[in-house]
XYZ file of C-alpha atoms in Angstrom:
253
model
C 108.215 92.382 77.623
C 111.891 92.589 77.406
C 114.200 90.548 79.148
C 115.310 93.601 81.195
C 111.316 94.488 82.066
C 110.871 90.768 83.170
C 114.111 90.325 85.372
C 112.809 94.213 86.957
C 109.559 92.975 87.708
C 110.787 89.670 89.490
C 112.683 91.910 91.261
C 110.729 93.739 92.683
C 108.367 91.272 93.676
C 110.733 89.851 95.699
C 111.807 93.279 97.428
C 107.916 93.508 98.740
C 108.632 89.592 100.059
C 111.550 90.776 101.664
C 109.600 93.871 102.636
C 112.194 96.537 101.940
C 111.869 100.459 102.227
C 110.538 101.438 99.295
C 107.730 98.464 99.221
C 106.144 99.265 102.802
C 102.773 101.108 102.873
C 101.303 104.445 104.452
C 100.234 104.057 107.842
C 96.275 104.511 108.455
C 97.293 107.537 110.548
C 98.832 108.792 107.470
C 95.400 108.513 105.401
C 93.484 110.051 108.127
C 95.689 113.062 108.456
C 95.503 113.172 104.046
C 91.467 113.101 104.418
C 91.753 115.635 106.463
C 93.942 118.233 103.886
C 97.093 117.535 105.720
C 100.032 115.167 103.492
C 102.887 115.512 101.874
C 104.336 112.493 99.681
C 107.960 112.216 98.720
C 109.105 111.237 94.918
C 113.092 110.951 96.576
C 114.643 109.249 99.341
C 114.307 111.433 102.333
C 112.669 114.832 101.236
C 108.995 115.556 100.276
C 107.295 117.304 97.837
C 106.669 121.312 98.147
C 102.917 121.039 98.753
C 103.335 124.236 96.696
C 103.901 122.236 93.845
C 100.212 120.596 93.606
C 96.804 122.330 93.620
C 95.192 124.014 96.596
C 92.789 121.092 96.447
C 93.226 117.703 94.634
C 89.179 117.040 94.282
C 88.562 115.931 90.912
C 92.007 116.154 89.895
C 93.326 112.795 87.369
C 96.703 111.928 88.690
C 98.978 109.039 87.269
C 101.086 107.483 90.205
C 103.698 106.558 87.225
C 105.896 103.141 88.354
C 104.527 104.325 92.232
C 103.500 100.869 92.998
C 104.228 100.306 97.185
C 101.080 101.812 98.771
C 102.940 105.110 99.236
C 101.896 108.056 97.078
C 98.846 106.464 95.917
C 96.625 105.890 98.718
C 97.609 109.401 100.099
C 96.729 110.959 96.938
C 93.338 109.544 96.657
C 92.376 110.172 100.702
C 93.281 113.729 99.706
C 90.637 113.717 96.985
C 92.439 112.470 93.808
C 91.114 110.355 90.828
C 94.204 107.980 91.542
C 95.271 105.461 89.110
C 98.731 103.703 89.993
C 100.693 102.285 87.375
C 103.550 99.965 87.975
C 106.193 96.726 86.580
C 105.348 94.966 89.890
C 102.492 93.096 90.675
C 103.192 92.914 93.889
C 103.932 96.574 94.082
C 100.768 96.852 92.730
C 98.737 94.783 95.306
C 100.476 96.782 98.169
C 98.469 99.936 96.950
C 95.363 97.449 96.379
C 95.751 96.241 100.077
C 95.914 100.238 101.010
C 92.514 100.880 99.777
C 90.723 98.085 100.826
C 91.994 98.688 104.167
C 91.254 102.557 104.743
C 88.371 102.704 102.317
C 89.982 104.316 99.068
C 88.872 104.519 95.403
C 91.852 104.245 93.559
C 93.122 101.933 90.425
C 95.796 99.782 89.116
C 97.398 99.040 86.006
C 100.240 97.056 85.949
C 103.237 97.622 82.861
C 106.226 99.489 81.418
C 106.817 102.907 81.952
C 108.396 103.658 78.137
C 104.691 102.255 77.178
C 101.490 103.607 78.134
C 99.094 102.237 75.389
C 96.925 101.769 78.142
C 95.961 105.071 78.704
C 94.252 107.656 75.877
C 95.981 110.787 75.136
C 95.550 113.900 77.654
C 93.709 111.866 80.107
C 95.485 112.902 83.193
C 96.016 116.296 84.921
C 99.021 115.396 86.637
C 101.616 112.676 87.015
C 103.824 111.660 90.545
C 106.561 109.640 89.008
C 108.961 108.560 91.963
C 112.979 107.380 91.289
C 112.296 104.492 89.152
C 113.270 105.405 85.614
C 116.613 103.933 86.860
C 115.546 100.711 86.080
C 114.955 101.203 82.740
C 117.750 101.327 79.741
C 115.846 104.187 77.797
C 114.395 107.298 79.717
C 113.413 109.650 77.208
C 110.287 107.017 76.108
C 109.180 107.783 79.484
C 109.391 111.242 78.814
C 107.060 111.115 75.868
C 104.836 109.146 76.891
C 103.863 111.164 80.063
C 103.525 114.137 77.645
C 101.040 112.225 75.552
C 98.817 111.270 78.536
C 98.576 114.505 80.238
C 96.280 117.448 79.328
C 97.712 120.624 78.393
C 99.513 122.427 81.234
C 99.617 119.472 83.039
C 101.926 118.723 85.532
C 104.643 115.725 85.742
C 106.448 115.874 89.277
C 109.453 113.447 88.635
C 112.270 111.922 90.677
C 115.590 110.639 89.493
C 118.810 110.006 90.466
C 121.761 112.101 89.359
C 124.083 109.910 87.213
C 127.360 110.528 89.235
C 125.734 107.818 91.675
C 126.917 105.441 89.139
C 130.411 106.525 89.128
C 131.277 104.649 92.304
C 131.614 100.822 92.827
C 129.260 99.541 95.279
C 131.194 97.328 97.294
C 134.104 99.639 98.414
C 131.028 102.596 99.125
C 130.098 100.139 101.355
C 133.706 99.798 103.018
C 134.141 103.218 103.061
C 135.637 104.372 100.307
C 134.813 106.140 97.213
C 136.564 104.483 94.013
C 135.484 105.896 90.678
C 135.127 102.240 88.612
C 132.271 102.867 86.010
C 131.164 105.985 83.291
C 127.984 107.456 82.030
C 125.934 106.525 81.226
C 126.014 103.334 83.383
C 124.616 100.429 82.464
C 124.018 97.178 84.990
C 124.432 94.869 82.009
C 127.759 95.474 81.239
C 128.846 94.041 84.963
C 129.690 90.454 84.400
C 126.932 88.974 86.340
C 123.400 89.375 86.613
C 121.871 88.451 90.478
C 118.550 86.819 90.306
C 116.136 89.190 92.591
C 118.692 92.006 92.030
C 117.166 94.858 90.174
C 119.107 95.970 87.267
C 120.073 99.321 87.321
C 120.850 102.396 84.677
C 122.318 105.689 85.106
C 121.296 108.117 82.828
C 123.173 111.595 81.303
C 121.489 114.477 82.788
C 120.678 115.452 79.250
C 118.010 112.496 78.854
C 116.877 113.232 82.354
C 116.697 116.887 82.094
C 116.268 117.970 78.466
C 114.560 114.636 77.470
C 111.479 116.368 79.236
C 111.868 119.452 77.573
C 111.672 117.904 74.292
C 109.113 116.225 75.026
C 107.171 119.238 75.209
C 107.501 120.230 79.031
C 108.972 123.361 80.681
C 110.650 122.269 83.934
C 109.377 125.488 86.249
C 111.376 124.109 89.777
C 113.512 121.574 91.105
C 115.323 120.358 94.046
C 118.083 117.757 95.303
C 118.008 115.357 98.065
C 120.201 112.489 99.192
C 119.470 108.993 100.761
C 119.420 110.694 104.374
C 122.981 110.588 105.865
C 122.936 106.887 104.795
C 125.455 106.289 102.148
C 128.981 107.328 102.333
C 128.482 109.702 98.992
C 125.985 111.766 100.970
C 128.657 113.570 102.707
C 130.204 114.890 99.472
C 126.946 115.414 96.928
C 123.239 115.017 96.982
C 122.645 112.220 94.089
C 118.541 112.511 93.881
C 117.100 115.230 92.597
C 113.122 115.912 91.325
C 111.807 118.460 88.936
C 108.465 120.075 88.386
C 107.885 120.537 85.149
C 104.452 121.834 83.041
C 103.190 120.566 79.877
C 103.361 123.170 77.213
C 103.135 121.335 73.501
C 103.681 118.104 71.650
């Protein structure tokens, strides 16, 4: 595990202690309303998924929850009728989806590791992968890339979320005062700021090329896409929507 990998997982261990957003679980109501055909999960801050964009029915179908850890798009997945496993850095992350299914009843598994590495899992043993915002904690993307085109059959899906790298353009503090001061370049890297926070994830912003074309050379045709923003929330929403998630099909090696 690399030293970035280890200070990521810590991390994020400590964001389901402090119990932030992205680390808080489905509701029961939520999982009764999936059993019942009606969900929707969301792979960006404040928009969900076209239900257009997976099967009529899930029963049967092998979906990766790739770095999904949080008890989020897992659990609703499987009470839909997936073959759920969730794969994620966080241990804790993991154990929020673990808590999930004991609670409402759910088969689903977990496998916790790197997203660059899935070793774990033989090739084309998935139909589908949900991979939410989280290849921005990791210095590489296109292993991801790979690696999700290994696992999944052929014409298999890979629904993905990721940020769009002029995010990274802005210093954080003075977005936070009100004001939007370009202080960094892409790609962005959280290692070249002088000081590393303990519990702080680090962060990387990635050229739309690895984002966008590193999944088409990896074998996938990206067949739809949209953009979303963090809700009204951040001062940047009001100029440009900085999330955006692609549906793209697995078409060769």
């Amino acid at each position: 595990m690399s030293q970035t990998t280890d200070h990521n997982s810590k991390a994020w261990d400590k964001k389901v202690e402090a119990g932030v957003r992205y680390t808080t679980t489905v509701s029961p109501e939520t999982i009764k309303e999936a059993r019942k055909g009606n969900w929707t999960i969301g792979v960006t801050a404040d928009r969900q998924v076209p239900r257009k964009w997976f099967p009529a029915s899930l029963e049967g179908c092998k979906v990766l929850c790739l770095a999904s850890g949080g008890g989020q798009q897992g659990p609703v997945l499987a009470a839909a009728g997936a073959d759920v496993t969730v794969f994620d850095l966080s241990a804790k992350q993991l154990e929020q989806d673990e808590q999930v299914a004991e609670r409402e009843n759910l088969s689903l598994k977990t496998v916790q590791g790197d997203m660059t590495e899935l070793s774990a899992f033989a090739d084309e043993s998935f139909d589908m992968i949900v991979h939410p915002v989280a290849n921005v904690f990791i210095e590489d993307v296109r292993p991801v890339w790979s690696e999700a085109a290994r696992v999944l059959k052929e014409r298999g899906v890979l629904i993905s979320g990721f940020m769009n790298p002029v995010l990274y353009l802005f210093d954080d503090e003075k977005e936070e005062q009100g004001v939007l001061d370009v202080a960094h370049t892409i790609p962005y890297s959280s290692l070249d700021e002088e000081e590393v926070i303990e519990g702080q994830a680090l962060e990387f912003g990635h050229t739309l090329e690895d984002q966008l074309r590193g999944q088409t050379a990896a074998g996938f045709a990206i067949v739809d896409m949209y953009e979303d923003d963090f809700g009204g929330t951040r001062i940047i929403d009001q100029h440009i929507k900085t999330m955006m998630a692609t549906k793209a099909v697995k078409i060769r090696l």
